[in-house]
Amino acid sequence: MDFTESPEQQMLRAAVRDVAESFGHAYYAERARSGEHTDELWDAIAGLGFLGVHLPERYGGGGAGMSELAIVCEELAAVGTPLLLILVSPAICAELIKHFGTDAQKTQFLTPMTAGRKMVFAITEPDAGSNSHNLATTATRDGDVYRLRGSKTFISGVEEADQMVVVTRTGADERTGRGRLSLFVVDTDAPGLQRTLIPTEIAAPERQWTLFFDDVEVPADRLLGDEGEGLRQVFVGLNPERIMSASICTGIGRYALDRAAQYACDREVWGTPIGRHQGIAHPLATAKIEVELARLMTAKAAWMHDHSDDAVAAGEAANMAKYSAAEAGLHALDAAIQTHGGNGLTTEYGLADLWGMVRLLKIAPVSREMVLNFVASQSLGLPKSY
Ligand SMILES: Cc1cc2nc3c(=O)[nH]c(=O)nc-3n(C[C@H](O)[C@H](O)[C@H](O)COP(=O)(O)OP(=O)(O)OC[C@H]3O[C@@H](n4cnc5c(N)ncnc54)[C@H](O)[C@@H]3O)c2cc1C
């Protein structure tokens, strides 16, 4: 067991950090506040090949794996510039196409994605919520096309993307009545597709949308993988998404602790640095331990994803990483804000504006409770509650 990152991984980490620091948290916060995107940062990272670092070289990728994409994602967040769409574009969508796409689909979609074009992901529906078996958006075969009808909600970044992977119902299991799901790559400007902005209180450059599919025609060659196998297939992308969520949280945790440690050494109010008071030091030390433990589980999940023949073998570790990193990131950010006293809530100190992002990742892409359900039933063998 080797816990040391390879020289290539260390160089990747340093290179991502260099680029992210040249933008800095102030750039990110300003974009988030004004509702603009962080295109320059995204393009700079893509231009260096970092968004395709895990994809095959034949499609312009770096030929490495999820461990490397997690480094990219974490290091961006560790500078205070988290890029939420890494979760969906290179992590879920590219992984799904890499595993299940035809040669033509891989050439058509992976090559532009390594160059920075975006694809987003639509599974969540207003009524189904966490219960994907209840998805109601249908795809019905009609000659050379499928017709999509239904709605999706909380879909991130649609206005920035060329396509999205949509999870649809193409039938039902005769025995259980549960939906048989299928995945499609749908153009974001397809006729019949409407979107409505969801205002949120998360200070982030990414926007969320409710989508309506009003008889949207999708060519049959946009089916991804096998019809009816979508639920099994989708986890090949959802585990990387969990690993990336974890990486954003540990990155924000590191960002917050770096700032808090510096502040606790510099700030004196009783003739001694506040970091000497255990009331300040212990919460920061606790958070540091939690962040490092979450980083270990995240690295394990990424390693398992990269090294197992079974594409979903990382499920348990990815869920545990996502759970622990969200908790650790939140604790670290909260401890850092507390350390800063009133300054913790100011714009200048760049902490409180990240709360929405890290808090989101306790709910999405899979909620804390659904992770606990998974661990209870899959890891401990307890009876399922649903
Ligand atoms: C900012 C943002 C961006 C998002 N981006 C995307 C995206 O790009 N694509 C996409 O498809 N989705 C996206 N989502 C949706 C996200 O994945 C869901 O919000 C999340 O999975 C939870 O589903 P829900 O909101 O429907 O909650 P619900 O399923 O309604 O759950 C509500 C609460 O009940 C709990 N709960 C539900 N079932 C159980 C159970 N069996 N046991 C115990 N507790 C339970 C949940 O944990 C949660 O706390 C995004 C959401 C947000 C807020």
PDB file of N, CA and C in Angstrom, residues 121 183 257:
ATOM      1  N   PHE A 121     -26.022  16.783 -16.824  1.00  0.00           N
ATOM      2  CA  PHE A 121     -26.632  15.498 -16.485  1.00  0.00           C
ATOM      3  C   PHE A 121     -27.989  15.725 -15.838  1.00  0.00           C
ATOM      4  N   LEU A 183     -30.524   5.787 -21.048  1.00  0.00           N
ATOM      5  CA  LEU A 183     -29.784   7.054 -21.078  1.00  0.00           C
ATOM      6  C   LEU A 183     -29.716   7.586 -22.513  1.00  0.00           C
ATOM      7  N   LEU A 257      -9.185  25.916   6.337  1.00  0.00           N
ATOM      8  CA  LEU A 257      -8.236  25.691   7.438  1.00  0.00           C
ATOM      9  C   LEU A 257      -6.937  26.467   7.223  1.00  0.00           C
TER      10      LEU A 257
END
